[in-house]
Amino acid sequence: MKKWQSPSFLVITFLLSAAGHFLDWNFTLQFILSAISVIFVAGFLGKATESVAHYAGQRLGGFLNATFGNAAELIIAILLVKQGLYDMVKASITGSIIGNLLLVLGLSLFAGGLKFKVQKYNVTLAGLNGSLMILGIIALFVPAIFLNTHSITESDTKLLSLIVAGILIVAYLAWLFFSMVSHKDYLNDVSDDSEQELPHEHQPAWSKGRSVLYLVLATVMVAFVSEWLVGVLEPVSHQYGLSELFVGAFLVAIVGNAAEHSAAIMLAMKNKIGAAVEIAVGSSLQIALFVAPVLVFISFFMGDTMDIVFTTIELVAIGVAIFIAKSITQDGATNWYEGLMLLAVYIILGVSFFLV
């Protein structure tokens, strides 16, 4: 049953989303179809990435999973930048960061904790991830403070944004070198004797060539569906009186995070909590330290630089998410109740953003 269901739903939802876009169906229907299609396509992308990761190795595999898992958010954000919807771009960045740290990580810890009483992973990696998260919030916090206190002008803020973006990209690339090359063994995951896994679970879904082909195909499908989704975001938000903040931070983020949701939760339930944390936290770090800065440079080359100044509400949401995620993950051990706490904070923020 599962062998035909997933591909069938993937193709059907993609075709329906395409039909809705090209035949100018009702905006709400287009949004629903595109959102459902993005979820299925993101799932396909996640499976293809997981298969490619098998051949690439665990550390590089985790990086590929986070990178291609963020493909939907990045493509959606680039399309929003092209339309000049900078507030929604920043809201989607906020939503991606808190969505990965609170929703994806929370569901992973909760699901894994229900099956295994305590799950452990590399405590050194947890500490470094926490420090990188703090670097991310500092980089977002400083430009906002300097602009809002009128210490610098708006034009200077754009210059500062470009400089900060450049520093973050260098810091992220240096982190990749540190974690995957110079200190690769130092950050290896904790092995657990209680890990129970069937031999066939180690096998990839497809051959190497087919995995790469499907990865490219899934990325192209994500690009198309993302463009159709972005095209109806504005009219739908106006029709239902939803703020750009809520649409960007929660609707777009939840849809775009579908690949991370499925991959991280499945790994946690296989007692591979280190890999699950790597996907959730690593994805947030990639958004904060690489995707957001890249979007600043993309907007610069498009002729109108997007500053890296976030609103107070967005900074508070990101700060709260980083604070509790660092607090929970820093000891290198997790349980289901810690996952529940992360989900509780996510719901509190969700309701608050909806009421804005």
mmCIF file of C-alpha atoms in Angstrom:
data_model
loop_
_atom_site.group_PDB
_atom_site.id
_atom_site.type_symbol
_atom_site.label_atom_id
_atom_site.label_comp_id
_atom_site.label_asym_id
_atom_site.label_seq_id
_atom_site.Cartn_x
_atom_site.Cartn_y
_atom_site.Cartn_z
ATOM 1 C CA MET A 1 0.000 0.000 0.000
ATOM 2 C CA LYS A 2 2.725 2.462 1.014
ATOM 3 C CA LYS A 3 4.650 1.772 -2.191
ATOM 4 C CA TRP A 4 2.061 3.420 -4.412
ATOM 5 C CA GLN A 5 0.382 5.789 -1.972
ATOM 6 C CA SER A 6 3.238 8.205 -1.467
ATOM 7 C CA PRO A 7 4.250 8.638 -5.142
ATOM 8 C CA SER A 8 0.584 8.809 -6.185
ATOM 9 C CA PHE A 9 -0.263 11.532 -3.659
ATOM 10 C CA LEU A 10 2.944 13.380 -4.605
ATOM 11 C CA VAL A 11 2.017 13.465 -8.307
ATOM 12 C CA ILE A 12 -1.717 14.140 -7.751
ATOM 13 C CA THR A 13 -1.205 17.045 -5.315
ATOM 14 C CA PHE A 14 1.514 18.543 -7.564
ATOM 15 C CA LEU A 15 -0.755 18.400 -10.640
ATOM 16 C CA LEU A 16 -3.726 19.834 -8.721
ATOM 17 C CA SER A 17 -1.553 22.672 -7.424
ATOM 18 C CA ALA A 18 -0.363 23.366 -10.979
ATOM 19 C CA ALA A 19 -3.949 23.300 -12.274
ATOM 20 C CA GLY A 20 -5.062 25.723 -9.551
ATOM 21 C CA HIS A 21 -2.256 28.126 -10.442
ATOM 22 C CA PHE A 22 -2.584 28.094 -14.229
ATOM 23 C CA LEU A 23 -6.419 27.986 -14.300
ATOM 24 C CA ASP A 24 -6.750 30.813 -11.735
ATOM 25 C CA TRP A 25 -8.837 28.934 -9.195
ATOM 26 C CA ASN A 26 -10.001 30.528 -5.956
ATOM 27 C CA PHE A 27 -7.066 31.966 -3.954
ATOM 28 C CA THR A 28 -7.934 29.976 -0.830
ATOM 29 C CA LEU A 29 -8.157 26.728 -2.791
ATOM 30 C CA GLN A 30 -4.850 27.508 -4.515
ATOM 31 C CA PHE A 31 -3.215 28.123 -1.131
ATOM 32 C CA ILE A 32 -4.548 24.856 0.351
ATOM 33 C CA LEU A 33 -3.508 22.798 -2.685
ATOM 34 C CA SER A 34 -0.050 24.404 -2.843
ATOM 35 C CA ALA A 35 0.504 23.955 0.908
ATOM 36 C CA ILE A 36 -0.462 20.257 0.726
ATOM 37 C CA SER A 37 1.732 19.807 -2.356
ATOM 38 C CA VAL A 38 4.728 21.448 -0.653
ATOM 39 C CA ILE A 39 4.364 19.000 2.256
ATOM 40 C CA PHE A 40 4.406 15.955 -0.061
ATOM 41 C CA VAL A 41 7.230 17.371 -2.197
ATOM 42 C CA ALA A 42 9.231 18.222 0.945
ATOM 43 C CA GLY A 43 8.706 14.645 2.131
ATOM 44 C CA PHE A 44 9.994 13.363 -1.226
ATOM 45 C CA LEU A 45 12.948 15.755 -0.938
ATOM 46 C CA GLY A 46 13.666 14.508 2.579
ATOM 47 C CA LYS A 47 13.631 10.859 1.482
ATOM 48 C CA ALA A 48 15.921 11.588 -1.489
ATOM 49 C CA THR A 49 18.299 13.522 0.783
ATOM 50 C CA GLU A 50 18.342 10.689 3.320
ATOM 51 C CA SER A 51 19.209 8.233 0.544
ATOM 52 C CA VAL A 52 22.012 10.456 -0.794
ATOM 53 C CA ALA A 53 23.237 10.971 2.787
ATOM 54 C CA HIS A 54 23.728 7.210 3.122
ATOM 55 C CA TYR A 55 26.364 7.313 0.389
ATOM 56 C CA ALA A 56 27.898 10.618 1.541
ATOM 57 C CA GLY A 57 28.514 9.622 5.193
ATOM 58 C CA GLN A 58 26.811 10.598 8.457
ATOM 59 C CA ARG A 59 28.282 14.080 9.092
ATOM 60 C CA LEU A 60 27.986 15.206 5.464
ATOM 61 C CA GLY A 61 24.626 13.457 5.332
ATOM 62 C CA GLY A 62 23.315 15.502 8.247
ATOM 63 C CA PHE A 63 24.488 18.674 6.511
ATOM 64 C CA LEU A 64 22.793 17.646 3.246
ATOM 65 C CA ASN A 65 19.592 16.826 5.123
ATOM 66 C CA ALA A 66 19.524 20.262 6.762
ATOM 67 C CA THR A 67 20.503 22.030 3.508
ATOM 68 C CA PHE A 68 17.957 20.404 1.214
ATOM 69 C CA GLY A 69 15.404 20.416 4.029
ATOM 70 C CA ASN A 70 15.734 24.219 3.932
ATOM 71 C CA ALA A 71 15.375 24.337 0.145
ATOM 72 C CA ALA A 72 11.652 25.108 0.317
ATOM 73 C CA GLU A 73 12.142 27.986 2.800
ATOM 74 C CA LEU A 74 15.058 29.417 0.803
ATOM 75 C CA ILE A 75 13.197 29.344 -2.522
ATOM 76 C CA ILE A 76 10.059 30.839 -0.948
ATOM 77 C CA ALA A 77 12.182 33.568 0.688
ATOM 78 C CA ILE A 78 13.986 34.421 -2.577
ATOM 79 C CA LEU A 79 10.625 34.791 -4.347
ATOM 80 C CA LEU A 80 9.387 37.039 -1.526
ATOM 81 C CA VAL A 81 12.574 39.144 -1.791
ATOM 82 C CA LYS A 82 11.973 39.468 -5.541
ATOM 83 C CA GLN A 83 8.503 40.862 -4.786
ATOM 84 C CA GLY A 84 9.924 43.250 -2.160
ATOM 85 C CA LEU A 85 7.962 41.625 0.683
ATOM 86 C CA TYR A 86 10.815 42.061 3.170
ATOM 87 C CA ASP A 87 8.622 41.973 6.286
ATOM 88 C CA MET A 88 7.247 38.572 5.286
ATOM 89 C CA VAL A 89 10.787 37.371 4.473
ATOM 90 C CA LYS A 90 11.966 38.282 7.984
ATOM 91 C CA ALA A 91 8.856 36.706 9.481
ATOM 92 C CA SER A 92 9.533 33.481 7.542
ATOM 93 C CA ILE A 93 13.158 33.487 8.768
ATOM 94 C CA THR A 94 11.878 33.947 12.322
ATOM 95 C CA GLY A 95 9.366 31.156 11.826
ATOM 96 C CA SER A 96 11.985 28.799 10.388
ATOM 97 C CA ILE A 97 14.331 29.343 13.334
ATOM 98 C CA ILE A 98 11.703 28.941 16.070
ATOM 99 C CA GLY A 99 9.908 26.206 14.097
ATOM 100 C CA ASN A 100 13.040 24.057 13.948
ATOM 101 C CA LEU A 101 14.125 24.761 17.538
ATOM 102 C CA LEU A 102 10.697 24.366 19.131
ATOM 103 C CA LEU A 103 8.386 22.361 16.835
ATOM 104 C CA VAL A 104 10.767 20.008 14.981
ATOM 105 C CA LEU A 105 13.101 19.479 17.947
ATOM 106 C CA GLY A 106 10.167 19.301 20.368
ATOM 107 C CA LEU A 107 8.320 16.647 18.361
ATOM 108 C CA SER A 108 11.557 14.672 17.931
ATOM 109 C CA LEU A 109 12.390 14.665 21.652
ATOM 110 C CA PHE A 110 8.776 13.865 22.555
ATOM 111 C CA ALA A 111 8.395 11.004 20.047
ATOM 112 C CA GLY A 112 11.818 9.549 20.808
ATOM 113 C CA GLY A 113 11.308 9.942 24.558
ATOM 114 C CA LEU A 114 8.051 7.973 24.486
ATOM 115 C CA LYS A 115 9.926 5.001 23.022
ATOM 116 C CA PHE A 116 13.238 5.377 24.888
ATOM 117 C CA LYS A 117 13.372 6.656 28.481
ATOM 118 C CA VAL A 118 16.573 8.717 28.063
ATOM 119 C CA GLN A 119 18.416 9.431 24.815
ATOM 120 C CA LYS A 120 22.008 10.689 24.740
ATOM 121 C CA TYR A 121 24.190 12.438 22.172
ATOM 122 C CA ASN A 122 27.521 14.313 22.001
ATOM 123 C CA VAL A 123 27.508 16.921 24.806
ATOM 124 C CA THR A 124 30.390 18.883 23.204
ATOM 125 C CA LEU A 125 28.431 19.272 19.970
ATOM 126 C CA ALA A 126 25.406 20.382 22.003
ATOM 127 C CA GLY A 127 27.474 23.098 23.685
ATOM 128 C CA LEU A 128 28.921 24.363 20.411
ATOM 129 C CA ASN A 129 25.464 24.433 18.817
ATOM 130 C CA GLY A 130 24.246 26.510 21.766
ATOM 131 C CA SER A 131 27.095 28.994 21.328
ATOM 132 C CA LEU A 132 26.370 29.289 17.602
ATOM 133 C CA MET A 133 22.692 29.951 18.349
ATOM 134 C CA ILE A 134 23.729 32.798 20.662
ATOM 135 C CA LEU A 135 25.976 34.187 17.903
ATOM 136 C CA GLY A 136 22.934 34.189 15.619
ATOM 137 C CA ILE A 137 20.713 36.174 18.018
ATOM 138 C CA ILE A 138 23.559 38.658 18.724
ATOM 139 C CA ALA A 139 23.937 39.285 14.979
ATOM 140 C CA LEU A 140 20.200 39.996 14.671
ATOM 141 C CA PHE A 141 19.989 41.974 17.927
ATOM 142 C CA VAL A 142 22.840 44.489 17.379
ATOM 143 C CA PRO A 143 21.617 46.163 14.115
ATOM 144 C CA ALA A 144 18.076 46.492 15.544
ATOM 145 C CA ILE A 145 19.336 48.197 18.705
ATOM 146 C CA PHE A 146 21.595 50.634 16.834
ATOM 147 C CA LEU A 147 18.811 51.614 14.407
ATOM 148 C CA ASN A 148 16.007 51.874 16.980
ATOM 149 C CA THR A 149 18.128 54.055 19.275
ATOM 150 C CA HIS A 150 18.827 56.315 16.267
ATOM 151 C CA SER A 151 22.574 55.764 16.682
ATOM 152 C CA ILE A 152 22.900 55.115 12.931
ATOM 153 C CA THR A 153 20.883 56.088 9.852
ATOM 154 C CA GLU A 154 18.846 53.740 7.652
ATOM 155 C CA SER A 155 21.488 53.817 4.904
ATOM 156 C CA ASP A 156 24.176 52.953 7.478
ATOM 157 C CA THR A 157 21.933 50.142 8.700
ATOM 158 C CA LYS A 158 21.933 48.591 5.231
ATOM 159 C CA LEU A 159 25.738 48.821 5.140
ATOM 160 C CA LEU A 160 25.932 47.268 8.626
ATOM 161 C CA SER A 161 23.535 44.526 7.492
ATOM 162 C CA LEU A 162 25.807 43.631 4.560
ATOM 163 C CA ILE A 163 28.883 43.540 6.833
ATOM 164 C CA VAL A 164 27.117 41.423 9.473
ATOM 165 C CA ALA A 165 25.780 39.111 6.747
ATOM 166 C CA GLY A 166 29.295 38.638 5.382
ATOM 167 C CA ILE A 167 30.686 37.860 8.855
ATOM 168 C CA LEU A 168 27.931 35.301 9.514
ATOM 169 C CA ILE A 169 28.547 33.513 6.205
ATOM 170 C CA VAL A 170 32.287 33.282 6.986
ATOM 171 C CA ALA A 171 31.489 32.034 10.514
ATOM 172 C CA TYR A 172 29.139 29.375 9.123
ATOM 173 C CA LEU A 173 31.638 28.160 6.511
ATOM 174 C CA ALA A 174 34.307 28.015 9.228
ATOM 175 C CA TRP A 175 31.906 25.945 11.360
ATOM 176 C CA LEU A 176 31.421 23.481 8.494
ATOM 177 C CA PHE A 177 35.202 23.103 8.198
ATOM 178 C CA PHE A 178 35.563 22.710 11.973
ATOM 179 C CA SER A 179 32.764 20.158 12.367
ATOM 180 C CA MET A 180 33.364 18.109 9.220
ATOM 181 C CA VAL A 181 37.125 18.306 8.694
ATOM 182 C CA SER A 182 39.410 19.519 11.489
ATOM 183 C CA HIS A 183 37.372 18.211 14.478
ATOM 184 C CA LYS A 184 35.241 15.573 12.802
ATOM 185 C CA ASP A 185 36.093 12.749 15.251
ATOM 186 C CA TYR A 186 35.796 15.089 18.249
ATOM 187 C CA LEU A 187 32.140 15.720 17.420
ATOM 188 C CA ASN A 188 31.119 12.157 16.549
ATOM 189 C CA ASP A 189 27.752 11.063 17.877
ATOM 190 C CA VAL A 190 27.425 8.991 21.053
ATOM 191 C CA SER A 191 26.852 5.307 20.280
ATOM 192 C CA ASP A 192 24.181 3.591 22.328
ATOM 193 C CA ASP A 193 24.127 -0.138 23.000
ATOM 194 C CA SER A 194 20.361 -0.026 23.469
ATOM 195 C CA GLU A 195 19.939 0.985 19.835
ATOM 196 C CA GLN A 196 17.742 -1.530 18.128
ATOM 197 C CA GLU A 197 17.506 -1.435 14.391
ATOM 198 C CA LEU A 198 16.818 -3.999 11.727
ATOM 199 C CA PRO A 199 19.531 -4.675 9.142
ATOM 200 C CA HIS A 200 17.377 -3.473 6.221
ATOM 201 C CA GLU A 201 16.955 -0.066 7.909
ATOM 202 C CA HIS A 202 20.587 0.690 7.098
ATOM 203 C CA GLN A 203 19.917 0.255 3.396
ATOM 204 C CA PRO A 204 19.148 3.357 1.290
ATOM 205 C CA ALA A 205 15.830 3.652 -0.510
ATOM 206 C CA TRP A 206 17.441 3.919 -3.958
ATOM 207 C CA SER A 207 20.758 3.466 -5.763
ATOM 208 C CA LYS A 208 23.294 6.312 -5.736
ATOM 209 C CA GLY A 209 22.430 7.493 -9.262
ATOM 210 C CA ARG A 210 18.684 7.357 -8.715
ATOM 211 C CA SER A 211 19.038 9.124 -5.331
ATOM 212 C CA VAL A 212 20.876 12.065 -6.934
ATOM 213 C CA LEU A 213 18.345 12.185 -9.804
ATOM 214 C CA TYR A 214 15.410 12.217 -7.370
ATOM 215 C CA LEU A 215 17.137 14.885 -5.265
ATOM 216 C CA VAL A 216 17.426 17.174 -8.300
ATOM 217 C CA LEU A 217 13.839 16.401 -9.375
ATOM 218 C CA ALA A 218 12.483 17.077 -5.872
ATOM 219 C CA THR A 219 14.352 20.406 -5.674
ATOM 220 C CA VAL A 220 12.867 21.506 -9.023
ATOM 221 C CA MET A 221 9.365 20.491 -7.847
ATOM 222 C CA VAL A 222 9.869 22.453 -4.621
ATOM 223 C CA ALA A 223 10.843 25.524 -6.678
ATOM 224 C CA PHE A 224 7.635 25.370 -8.746
ATOM 225 C CA VAL A 225 5.252 24.690 -5.854
ATOM 226 C CA SER A 226 6.925 27.367 -3.714
ATOM 227 C CA GLU A 227 6.388 29.952 -6.450
ATOM 228 C CA TRP A 228 2.699 29.005 -6.703
ATOM 229 C CA LEU A 229 2.341 29.223 -2.916
ATOM 230 C CA VAL A 230 4.018 32.630 -2.678
ATOM 231 C CA GLY A 231 1.757 33.970 -5.442
ATOM 232 C CA VAL A 232 -1.357 33.582 -3.261
ATOM 233 C CA LEU A 233 0.090 34.417 0.176
ATOM 234 C CA GLU A 234 -0.706 38.127 0.000
ATOM 235 C CA PRO A 235 -4.344 37.877 -1.216
ATOM 236 C CA VAL A 236 -5.096 35.058 1.246
ATOM 237 C CA SER A 237 -3.629 36.963 4.210
ATOM 238 C CA HIS A 238 -5.680 40.056 3.275
ATOM 239 C CA GLN A 239 -8.846 38.000 2.746
ATOM 240 C CA TYR A 240 -8.697 36.438 6.216
ATOM 241 C CA GLY A 241 -7.175 39.408 8.038
ATOM 242 C CA LEU A 242 -3.955 37.559 8.906
ATOM 243 C CA SER A 243 -0.833 39.602 9.611
ATOM 244 C CA GLU A 244 2.277 39.125 7.464
ATOM 245 C CA LEU A 245 4.050 38.228 10.709
ATOM 246 C CA PHE A 246 1.751 35.262 11.407
ATOM 247 C CA VAL A 247 1.652 34.080 7.779
ATOM 248 C CA GLY A 248 5.432 34.223 7.421
ATOM 249 C CA ALA A 249 6.383 32.963 10.874
ATOM 250 C CA PHE A 250 3.925 30.088 11.148
ATOM 251 C CA LEU A 251 2.075 29.110 7.960
ATOM 252 C CA VAL A 252 5.076 29.358 5.617
ATOM 253 C CA ALA A 253 7.476 27.954 8.232
ATOM 254 C CA ILE A 254 5.323 24.912 9.107
ATOM 255 C CA VAL A 255 4.795 24.049 5.443
ATOM 256 C CA GLY A 256 8.462 24.602 4.583
ATOM 257 C CA ASN A 257 9.684 22.522 7.540
ATOM 258 C CA ALA A 258 7.800 19.385 6.467
ATOM 259 C CA ALA A 259 10.976 17.581 5.369
ATOM 260 C CA GLU A 260 12.734 18.256 8.678
ATOM 261 C CA HIS A 261 9.637 17.187 10.637
ATOM 262 C CA SER A 262 9.488 13.729 9.094
ATOM 263 C CA ALA A 263 13.243 13.052 8.956
ATOM 264 C CA ALA A 264 14.029 14.205 12.515
ATOM 265 C CA ILE A 265 11.083 12.409 14.135
ATOM 266 C CA MET A 266 11.828 9.119 12.352
ATOM 267 C CA LEU A 267 15.480 9.271 13.424
ATOM 268 C CA ALA A 268 14.535 10.041 17.044
ATOM 269 C CA MET A 269 12.201 7.043 17.117
ATOM 270 C CA LYS A 270 15.119 4.872 15.903
ATOM 271 C CA ASN A 271 17.119 6.132 18.937
ATOM 272 C CA LYS A 272 19.327 8.273 16.679
ATOM 273 C CA ILE A 273 18.640 11.382 18.733
ATOM 274 C CA GLY A 274 22.019 12.905 17.830
ATOM 275 C CA ALA A 275 21.094 12.918 14.148
ATOM 276 C CA ALA A 276 17.613 14.280 14.954
ATOM 277 C CA VAL A 277 19.073 17.144 17.016
ATOM 278 C CA GLU A 278 21.613 17.757 14.240
ATOM 279 C CA ILE A 279 18.791 18.214 11.714
ATOM 280 C CA ALA A 280 16.608 20.445 13.907
ATOM 281 C CA VAL A 281 19.313 22.628 15.478
ATOM 282 C CA GLY A 282 21.575 22.467 12.415
ATOM 283 C CA SER A 283 18.714 23.650 10.229
ATOM 284 C CA SER A 284 18.049 26.640 12.524
ATOM 285 C CA LEU A 285 21.740 27.524 12.515
ATOM 286 C CA GLN A 286 21.834 27.313 8.729
ATOM 287 C CA ILE A 287 18.842 29.668 8.472
ATOM 288 C CA ALA A 288 20.326 32.198 10.930
ATOM 289 C CA LEU A 289 23.987 32.055 9.863
ATOM 290 C CA PHE A 290 23.708 31.366 6.138
ATOM 291 C CA VAL A 291 20.241 31.653 4.559
ATOM 292 C CA ALA A 292 19.324 35.024 6.123
ATOM 293 C CA PRO A 293 22.722 36.602 5.228
ATOM 294 C CA VAL A 294 22.534 35.193 1.679
ATOM 295 C CA LEU A 295 19.087 36.794 1.269
ATOM 296 C CA VAL A 296 20.593 40.153 2.282
ATOM 297 C CA PHE A 297 23.178 39.846 -0.521
ATOM 298 C CA ILE A 298 20.546 38.618 -3.004
ATOM 299 C CA SER A 299 18.412 41.705 -2.280
ATOM 300 C CA PHE A 300 21.546 43.882 -2.690
ATOM 301 C CA PHE A 301 22.201 42.465 -6.167
ATOM 302 C CA MET A 302 18.523 42.970 -7.029
ATOM 303 C CA GLY A 303 19.008 46.696 -6.394
ATOM 304 C CA ASP A 304 17.329 47.246 -3.005
ATOM 305 C CA THR A 305 19.218 45.929 0.036
ATOM 306 C CA MET A 306 17.084 44.238 2.693
ATOM 307 C CA ASP A 307 18.384 45.210 6.123
ATOM 308 C CA ILE A 308 18.857 42.589 8.812
ATOM 309 C CA VAL A 309 16.789 44.570 11.346
ATOM 310 C CA PHE A 310 14.064 42.408 12.881
ATOM 311 C CA THR A 311 11.117 43.685 14.914
ATOM 312 C CA THR A 312 11.099 43.496 18.705
ATOM 313 C CA ILE A 313 8.458 40.741 18.576
ATOM 314 C CA GLU A 314 10.577 38.657 16.182
ATOM 315 C CA LEU A 315 13.730 39.136 18.261
ATOM 316 C CA VAL A 316 11.899 38.145 21.443
ATOM 317 C CA ALA A 317 10.490 35.008 19.759
ATOM 318 C CA ILE A 318 13.925 33.963 18.436
ATOM 319 C CA GLY A 319 15.597 34.796 21.755
ATOM 320 C CA VAL A 320 13.053 32.758 23.752
ATOM 321 C CA ALA A 321 13.404 29.779 21.379
ATOM 322 C CA ILE A 322 17.209 29.850 21.580
ATOM 323 C CA PHE A 323 17.165 30.231 25.381
ATOM 324 C CA ILE A 324 14.982 27.189 26.082
ATOM 325 C CA ALA A 325 16.516 25.060 23.290
ATOM 326 C CA LYS A 326 20.044 25.705 24.626
ATOM 327 C CA SER A 327 18.881 25.040 28.188
ATOM 328 C CA ILE A 328 17.342 21.684 27.230
ATOM 329 C CA THR A 329 20.029 20.388 24.854
ATOM 330 C CA GLN A 330 23.217 21.463 26.666
ATOM 331 C CA ASP A 331 23.465 18.357 28.913
ATOM 332 C CA GLY A 332 23.576 15.913 25.981
ATOM 333 C CA ALA A 333 20.579 13.884 27.222
ATOM 334 C CA THR A 334 16.866 14.197 26.417
ATOM 335 C CA ASN A 335 13.484 12.790 27.413
ATOM 336 C CA TRP A 336 9.846 13.192 26.333
ATOM 337 C CA TYR A 337 9.051 15.903 28.903
ATOM 338 C CA GLU A 338 11.760 18.198 27.520
ATOM 339 C CA GLY A 339 10.137 17.815 24.109
ATOM 340 C CA LEU A 340 6.775 18.725 25.631
ATOM 341 C CA MET A 341 8.258 21.921 27.113
ATOM 342 C CA LEU A 342 9.542 23.000 23.697
ATOM 343 C CA LEU A 343 6.112 22.372 22.150
ATOM 344 C CA ALA A 344 4.436 24.379 24.942
ATOM 345 C CA VAL A 345 6.630 27.412 24.173
ATOM 346 C CA TYR A 346 5.872 27.033 20.448
ATOM 347 C CA ILE A 347 2.110 27.062 21.094
ATOM 348 C CA ILE A 348 2.436 30.138 23.338
ATOM 349 C CA LEU A 349 4.324 31.993 20.580
ATOM 350 C CA GLY A 350 1.878 30.764 17.924
ATOM 351 C CA VAL A 351 -1.161 32.112 19.758
ATOM 352 C CA SER A 352 0.665 35.407 20.447
ATOM 353 C CA PHE A 353 1.623 35.858 16.776
ATOM 354 C CA PHE A 354 -1.937 35.051 15.665
ATOM 355 C CA LEU A 355 -3.323 37.819 17.885
ATOM 356 C CA VAL A 356 -0.883 40.446 16.546
#
